[in-house]
Amino acid sequence: MPLRIGIDLGGTKIEGIVLDSSSEAARLRVDTPRDDYGATLGAIVALVDALERQTGRGATIGIGIPGTISASTRLVKNANSAWLIGEPLQADLERRLERPVRVANDANCFAMSEATDGAGAGADVVFGVIAGTGVGGGIVVKGCIISGPNGIAGEWGHNPLPWPDREDNGRLCYCGKQGCIETFLSGPGLSADHERVTGVRLSPVQIVEAADRGTAAAEQTLLRYERRMARALASIINVLDPNVIVLGGGMSNVTRLYTNVPRAWGEFIFAAQRRTPEPIEPKTKLVPARHGAASGVRGAAWLWPDGP
Ligand SMILES: [Zn+2]
C-alpha cells in the first residue's frame, strides 16, 4: 500500500500529513513564510523531508492551495495568498522533490477528502461547501475532482444570492461584485447581517449562543441565514443534483443548519413543489464534514487516489 503525503498550504500555516490508507501516520505543521515564494517552496520541501523521515518511506505528494493552477500557463492564479500568484509552483516542487506533484484548490481538496472517506463516502456526486471566513465549494463525481477548464468549478460563493428578499440588499464583495453569496453566508457575513438589523456586533458563535438562550433578534438572524443558505444550495441542487452536500468551515458547527436548511430548500428545488398526489421529497442530504479542519490536508493526500 503506498503512503500518501498531503500538504495544505494556508495563508498562515503549512500543514502536512501522511496517510497510510485512511489512517494518519504522521502530521507536522509550520508557519507559512508569508510574502516569500522561495521560502514557501523551501518550507514545503523541508516538511516533506521531515514527514518521510518519520515514516521511513517515500510517498505520493498532493498539495492544496488557496487558489488554482491555470490550465493554460500552469502558473498559480486566483490565490488569496498573493505571493503565489504567477509562480510555477507545481513545476518548482516537482523539480525539488524529484517526483510528480498534484496541486488542487483547497476547497476541491476538502470535497475530495469528504467524498473519499468522509461524510460523502460512497456517494456518486458530492458538493463540498466551506463556509467560514469566505465561502467556497468543490465538486467530486465518482471519486474525481471536477475542476473545469477555468479551474473554478464549485466556486458558488461569488454567484449572487438567488431569489432575493427585500432584506437581501446586495453588499459589496471583495471580488468587486455586489450581493455575492459569500457576503451573506460567510461568518463575517452573518455578523454583518446581525449588526445591520440590530446595531449590535456579535461573532457567529455569540449569535448562535444568544439564539440558544432564546434571544429573539439572534433567532431571527439565524432564520434569515438558514433561508439564504437554503436558496443558495437549491440553486446548486438544480444544476448539479448532488447526492450529498458536505458542509465544512466554522459555520458547519451550527448544528441546526442540518435540519432547518433542508426543510427550507424544497420550495426552491425544481418540481419539488408540484401538486402531485405524493409530494416529491428532495433526496439530497446536507451533512457536516467528518474530518473537520483536517479535511483540506487529507484531501490533498487523496489527490493520488490510485497511488503513484
Ligand atoms: Zn464576490
Short mmCIF file of C-alpha atoms and ligand atoms in Angstrom, two decimals:
data_model
loop_
_atom_site.label_atom_id
_atom_site.label_comp_id
_atom_site.label_asym_id
_atom_site.label_seq_id
_atom_site.Cartn_x
_atom_site.Cartn_y
_atom_site.Cartn_z
CA MET A 1 0.00 0.00 0.00
CA PRO A 2 1.56 3.36 -0.98
CA LEU A 3 1.82 6.15 1.56
CA ARG A 4 0.26 9.48 0.62
CA ILE A 5 1.52 12.87 1.76
CA GLY A 6 -0.96 15.74 1.81
CA ILE A 7 0.14 19.36 2.22
CA ASP A 8 -2.30 22.17 2.98
CA LEU A 9 -0.64 25.46 2.04
CA GLY A 10 -2.54 28.06 4.04
CA GLY A 11 -2.04 31.79 4.47
CA THR A 12 -0.66 31.39 8.00
CA LYS A 13 0.21 27.66 8.38
CA ILE A 14 1.50 24.88 6.18
CA GLU A 15 0.19 21.56 7.42
CA GLY A 16 1.41 18.16 6.26
CA ILE A 17 0.17 14.63 6.94
CA VAL A 18 0.99 11.13 5.83
CA LEU A 19 -1.97 8.86 5.16
CA ASP A 20 -1.48 5.11 5.36
CA SER A 21 -4.72 4.01 3.75
CA SER A 22 -7.28 6.08 5.72
CA SER A 23 -5.27 6.46 8.91
CA GLU A 24 -2.85 9.21 9.76
CA ALA A 25 0.77 8.01 10.07
CA ALA A 26 2.37 11.41 10.75
CA ARG A 27 1.45 15.09 10.98
CA LEU A 28 3.53 18.28 11.07
CA ARG A 29 2.77 21.98 10.93
CA VAL A 30 4.93 25.05 10.29
CA ASP A 31 4.30 28.78 9.88
CA THR A 32 3.87 29.95 6.29
CA PRO A 33 6.73 32.24 5.22
CA ARG A 34 4.35 34.97 4.11
CA ASP A 35 5.22 37.15 1.09
CA ASP A 36 8.25 34.97 0.25
CA TYR A 37 7.77 32.47 -2.57
CA GLY A 38 11.26 30.96 -2.35
CA ALA A 39 10.95 30.40 1.39
CA THR A 40 7.46 28.90 0.90
CA LEU A 41 8.92 26.34 -1.55
CA GLY A 42 11.72 25.60 0.93
CA ALA A 43 9.25 25.11 3.79
CA ILE A 44 7.16 22.62 1.77
CA VAL A 45 10.26 20.63 0.73
CA ALA A 46 11.52 20.55 4.35
CA LEU A 47 8.07 19.42 5.56
CA VAL A 48 8.00 16.54 3.04
CA ASP A 49 11.55 15.52 4.06
CA ALA A 50 10.61 15.53 7.74
CA LEU A 51 7.42 13.51 7.15
CA GLU A 52 9.29 10.89 5.12
CA ARG A 53 11.98 10.63 7.80
CA GLN A 54 9.23 9.90 10.34
CA THR A 55 7.66 7.14 8.27
CA GLY A 56 10.88 5.86 6.68
CA ARG A 57 9.16 5.50 3.29
CA GLY A 58 8.63 7.54 0.15
CA ALA A 59 5.13 8.76 -0.65
CA THR A 60 2.99 10.42 -3.28
CA ILE A 61 2.55 14.17 -2.79
CA GLY A 62 -0.62 16.23 -3.16
CA ILE A 63 -0.86 19.92 -2.33
CA GLY A 64 -3.93 22.02 -1.56
CA ILE A 65 -3.54 25.74 -2.29
CA PRO A 66 -5.78 28.76 -1.71
CA GLY A 67 -6.13 29.29 -5.45
CA THR A 68 -5.78 27.22 -8.58
CA ILE A 69 -3.26 26.27 -11.28
CA SER A 70 -4.06 27.83 -14.67
CA ALA A 71 -4.66 25.08 -17.24
CA SER A 72 -3.02 27.16 -19.99
CA THR A 73 0.04 28.63 -18.23
CA ARG A 74 0.45 26.12 -15.33
CA LEU A 75 1.01 29.14 -13.08
CA VAL A 76 -0.88 29.84 -9.83
CA LYS A 77 -3.91 32.13 -10.19
CA ASN A 78 -6.81 33.38 -8.03
CA ALA A 79 -4.80 32.84 -4.83
CA ASN A 80 -5.63 35.00 -1.82
CA SER A 81 -2.00 34.38 -0.74
CA ALA A 82 -0.89 36.94 -3.31
CA TRP A 83 2.81 35.99 -3.28
CA LEU A 84 1.96 32.69 -5.01
CA ILE A 85 0.21 34.33 -7.99
CA GLY A 86 2.00 33.86 -11.30
CA GLU A 87 4.51 31.36 -9.85
CA PRO A 88 5.24 27.90 -11.37
CA LEU A 89 4.57 26.22 -8.00
CA GLN A 90 3.90 22.74 -9.37
CA ALA A 91 6.96 22.64 -11.67
CA ASP A 92 9.24 24.05 -8.95
CA LEU A 93 8.07 21.47 -6.40
CA GLU A 94 8.36 18.59 -8.88
CA ARG A 95 11.98 19.56 -9.58
CA ARG A 96 12.87 19.98 -5.91
CA LEU A 97 11.05 16.82 -4.76
CA GLU A 98 12.09 14.73 -7.80
CA ARG A 99 8.65 13.26 -8.47
CA PRO A 100 5.28 14.29 -9.90
CA VAL A 101 3.23 16.50 -7.58
CA ARG A 102 -0.51 17.11 -7.85
CA VAL A 103 -1.86 20.53 -6.88
CA ALA A 104 -5.53 21.44 -6.35
CA ASN A 105 -7.66 24.19 -4.90
CA ASP A 106 -8.18 23.80 -1.15
CA ALA A 107 -12.00 23.65 -1.41
CA ASN A 108 -11.63 20.89 -4.01
CA CYS A 109 -9.32 19.04 -1.59
CA PHE A 110 -11.99 19.39 1.12
CA ALA A 111 -14.61 17.88 -1.21
CA MET A 112 -12.20 15.09 -2.24
CA SER A 113 -11.50 14.19 1.39
CA GLU A 114 -15.16 14.02 2.36
CA ALA A 115 -16.09 12.12 -0.82
CA THR A 116 -13.30 9.56 -0.36
CA ASP A 117 -13.54 8.52 3.30
CA GLY A 118 -15.65 11.22 4.93
CA ALA A 119 -19.29 12.22 5.20
CA GLY A 120 -19.87 11.77 1.44
CA ALA A 121 -18.14 8.38 1.11
CA GLY A 122 -20.00 6.08 -1.28
CA ALA A 123 -21.99 8.89 -2.92
CA ASP A 124 -21.65 9.40 -6.69
CA VAL A 125 -21.87 13.21 -6.65
CA VAL A 126 -20.62 15.24 -3.69
CA PHE A 127 -20.72 19.02 -3.37
CA GLY A 128 -18.35 20.22 -0.64
CA VAL A 129 -19.06 23.63 0.86
CA ILE A 130 -16.68 25.60 3.04
CA ALA A 131 -18.47 28.37 4.90
CA GLY A 132 -16.05 30.18 7.19
CA THR A 133 -14.12 33.40 6.63
CA GLY A 134 -15.22 33.07 3.00
CA VAL A 135 -17.49 30.71 1.08
CA GLY A 136 -16.03 28.17 -1.34
CA GLY A 137 -17.05 24.88 -2.86
CA GLY A 138 -15.79 21.83 -4.69
CA ILE A 139 -17.35 19.08 -6.80
CA VAL A 140 -16.34 15.41 -6.75
CA VAL A 141 -18.02 12.96 -9.13
CA LYS A 142 -17.34 9.23 -8.73
CA GLY A 143 -14.08 9.93 -6.87
CA CYS A 144 -12.77 12.57 -9.31
CA ILE A 145 -12.49 16.30 -8.68
CA ILE A 146 -14.27 18.32 -11.36
CA SER A 147 -12.11 21.43 -11.66
CA GLY A 148 -13.12 22.64 -15.15
CA PRO A 149 -11.18 24.39 -17.94
CA ASN A 150 -11.12 27.64 -15.92
CA GLY A 151 -10.28 25.90 -12.65
CA ILE A 152 -13.29 27.47 -10.95
CA ALA A 153 -15.88 24.66 -10.80
CA GLY A 154 -17.73 24.82 -7.49
CA GLU A 155 -16.95 28.49 -6.77
CA TRP A 156 -20.56 29.30 -5.92
CA GLY A 157 -19.62 31.89 -3.26
CA HIS A 158 -19.35 34.62 -5.89
CA ASN A 159 -22.68 33.98 -7.56
CA PRO A 160 -25.44 36.35 -6.46
CA LEU A 161 -27.81 35.16 -3.74
CA PRO A 162 -30.79 33.68 -5.64
CA TRP A 163 -34.49 34.51 -5.08
CA PRO A 164 -33.60 37.63 -3.05
CA ASP A 165 -35.98 39.04 -0.43
CA ARG A 166 -36.40 42.75 0.25
CA GLU A 167 -33.94 42.35 3.15
CA ASP A 168 -31.24 40.93 0.85
CA ASN A 169 -29.88 44.24 -0.45
CA GLY A 170 -26.60 43.38 -2.07
CA ARG A 171 -23.48 44.23 -0.16
CA LEU A 172 -20.18 44.90 -1.90
CA CYS A 173 -17.90 41.84 -2.05
CA TYR A 174 -14.10 41.94 -2.12
CA CYS A 175 -14.28 40.35 -5.61
CA GLY A 176 -15.77 43.58 -6.97
CA LYS A 177 -19.34 42.34 -7.42
CA GLN A 178 -22.35 43.10 -5.27
CA GLY A 179 -24.62 40.70 -3.36
CA CYS A 180 -22.38 37.61 -3.62
CA ILE A 181 -23.47 34.54 -1.64
CA GLU A 182 -20.23 34.89 0.36
CA THR A 183 -21.32 38.29 1.72
CA PHE A 184 -24.33 36.55 3.34
CA LEU A 185 -23.16 33.03 4.21
CA SER A 186 -19.59 33.58 5.46
CA GLY A 187 -19.07 34.00 9.22
CA PRO A 188 -18.31 37.74 8.79
CA GLY A 189 -21.43 37.95 6.57
CA LEU A 190 -23.59 36.54 9.39
CA SER A 191 -22.12 39.02 11.89
CA ALA A 192 -22.62 41.93 9.47
CA ASP A 193 -26.25 40.95 8.86
CA HIS A 194 -26.98 40.80 12.59
CA GLU A 195 -25.33 44.19 13.09
CA ARG A 196 -27.25 45.74 10.18
CA VAL A 197 -30.58 44.77 11.75
CA THR A 198 -29.82 45.17 15.47
CA GLY A 199 -26.91 47.63 15.57
CA VAL A 200 -25.01 45.14 17.76
CA ARG A 201 -21.78 43.50 16.62
CA LEU A 202 -21.57 39.83 17.65
CA SER A 203 -19.40 36.94 16.44
CA PRO A 204 -21.16 33.98 14.78
CA VAL A 205 -20.62 31.91 17.94
CA GLN A 206 -22.19 34.66 20.09
CA ILE A 207 -25.18 34.87 17.75
CA VAL A 208 -25.77 31.11 17.99
CA GLU A 209 -25.42 31.20 21.80
CA ALA A 210 -27.85 34.12 22.04
CA ALA A 211 -30.40 32.27 19.88
CA ASP A 212 -30.00 29.18 22.10
CA ARG A 213 -30.80 31.36 25.13
CA GLY A 214 -33.99 32.46 23.37
CA THR A 215 -32.93 35.96 22.26
CA ALA A 216 -35.43 36.83 19.53
CA ALA A 217 -33.17 39.07 17.43
CA ALA A 218 -30.45 36.40 17.24
CA GLU A 219 -33.05 33.77 16.36
CA GLN A 220 -34.32 35.98 13.52
CA THR A 221 -30.75 36.45 12.26
CA LEU A 222 -30.21 32.68 12.12
CA LEU A 223 -33.57 32.16 10.40
CA ARG A 224 -32.55 34.68 7.72
CA TYR A 225 -29.18 32.90 7.38
CA GLU A 226 -30.86 29.50 7.03
CA ARG A 227 -33.32 30.72 4.38
CA ARG A 228 -30.43 32.25 2.42
CA MET A 229 -28.36 29.07 2.63
CA ALA A 230 -31.40 27.04 1.55
CA ARG A 231 -31.89 29.22 -1.56
CA ALA A 232 -28.18 29.27 -2.37
CA LEU A 233 -27.94 25.46 -2.10
CA ALA A 234 -31.21 24.94 -4.01
CA SER A 235 -29.57 26.64 -7.00
CA ILE A 236 -26.68 24.13 -6.73
CA ILE A 237 -29.13 21.23 -6.49
CA ASN A 238 -30.98 22.50 -9.59
CA VAL A 239 -27.73 22.37 -11.62
CA LEU A 240 -25.68 19.53 -10.15
CA ASP A 241 -28.26 17.46 -8.23
CA PRO A 242 -25.65 16.06 -5.81
CA ASN A 243 -26.38 13.06 -3.60
CA VAL A 244 -24.67 14.72 -0.65
CA ILE A 245 -23.74 18.27 0.28
CA VAL A 246 -20.98 18.27 2.92
CA LEU A 247 -20.59 21.41 4.98
CA GLY A 248 -17.21 22.46 6.40
CA GLY A 249 -15.64 25.62 7.83
CA GLY A 250 -16.64 27.43 11.01
CA MET A 251 -20.34 27.68 10.11
CA SER A 252 -20.55 23.87 9.84
CA ASN A 253 -20.55 23.74 13.67
CA VAL A 254 -24.05 25.25 13.74
CA THR A 255 -25.98 22.01 14.15
CA ARG A 256 -29.47 23.44 13.49
CA LEU A 257 -28.49 24.07 9.84
CA TYR A 258 -28.72 20.34 9.05
CA THR A 259 -32.43 20.31 9.93
CA ASN A 260 -33.57 23.82 9.06
CA VAL A 261 -31.83 24.30 5.70
CA PRO A 262 -33.18 21.12 4.01
CA ARG A 263 -36.61 21.95 5.47
CA ALA A 264 -36.48 25.29 3.66
CA TRP A 265 -34.87 24.35 0.35
CA GLY A 266 -37.75 22.22 -1.02
CA GLU A 267 -39.64 25.34 -2.06
CA PHE A 268 -36.81 26.31 -4.43
CA ILE A 269 -35.83 22.94 -5.85
CA PHE A 270 -37.29 22.44 -9.29
CA ALA A 271 -40.51 20.37 -9.32
CA ALA A 272 -40.33 19.73 -5.59
CA GLN A 273 -43.42 21.89 -5.23
CA ARG A 274 -45.55 20.35 -7.98
CA ARG A 275 -49.00 19.21 -6.92
CA THR A 276 -48.66 15.51 -7.31
CA PRO A 277 -50.52 13.01 -5.10
CA GLU A 278 -47.28 12.31 -3.26
CA PRO A 279 -45.04 15.36 -2.79
CA ILE A 280 -41.54 14.80 -4.14
CA GLU A 281 -39.04 14.94 -1.29
CA PRO A 282 -35.61 16.18 -2.40
CA LYS A 283 -33.20 13.28 -1.87
CA THR A 284 -30.06 15.39 -1.45
CA LYS A 285 -28.60 15.17 2.07
CA LEU A 286 -26.91 18.03 3.95
CA VAL A 287 -24.31 16.70 6.39
CA PRO A 288 -21.39 18.04 8.46
CA ALA A 289 -17.82 17.25 7.40
CA ARG A 290 -16.48 14.12 9.05
CA HIS A 291 -12.85 15.18 9.16
CA GLY A 292 -13.46 18.79 10.19
CA ALA A 293 -10.45 21.04 9.84
CA ALA A 294 -8.30 18.07 8.72
CA SER A 295 -10.30 17.63 5.52
CA GLY A 296 -8.15 20.01 3.46
CA VAL A 297 -4.88 18.25 4.20
CA ARG A 298 -6.43 14.76 3.92
CA GLY A 299 -7.97 15.66 0.57
CA ALA A 300 -4.57 16.83 -0.70
CA ALA A 301 -3.21 13.36 0.14
CA TRP A 302 -6.16 11.81 -1.71
CA LEU A 303 -5.20 13.65 -4.92
CA TRP A 304 -3.44 10.34 -5.64
CA PRO A 305 -6.45 8.01 -5.11
CA ASP A 306 -4.89 5.11 -7.03
CA GLY A 307 -1.33 5.53 -5.79
CA PRO A 308 1.69 6.53 -7.91
ZN ZN B 1 -17.82 38.09 -4.59
#
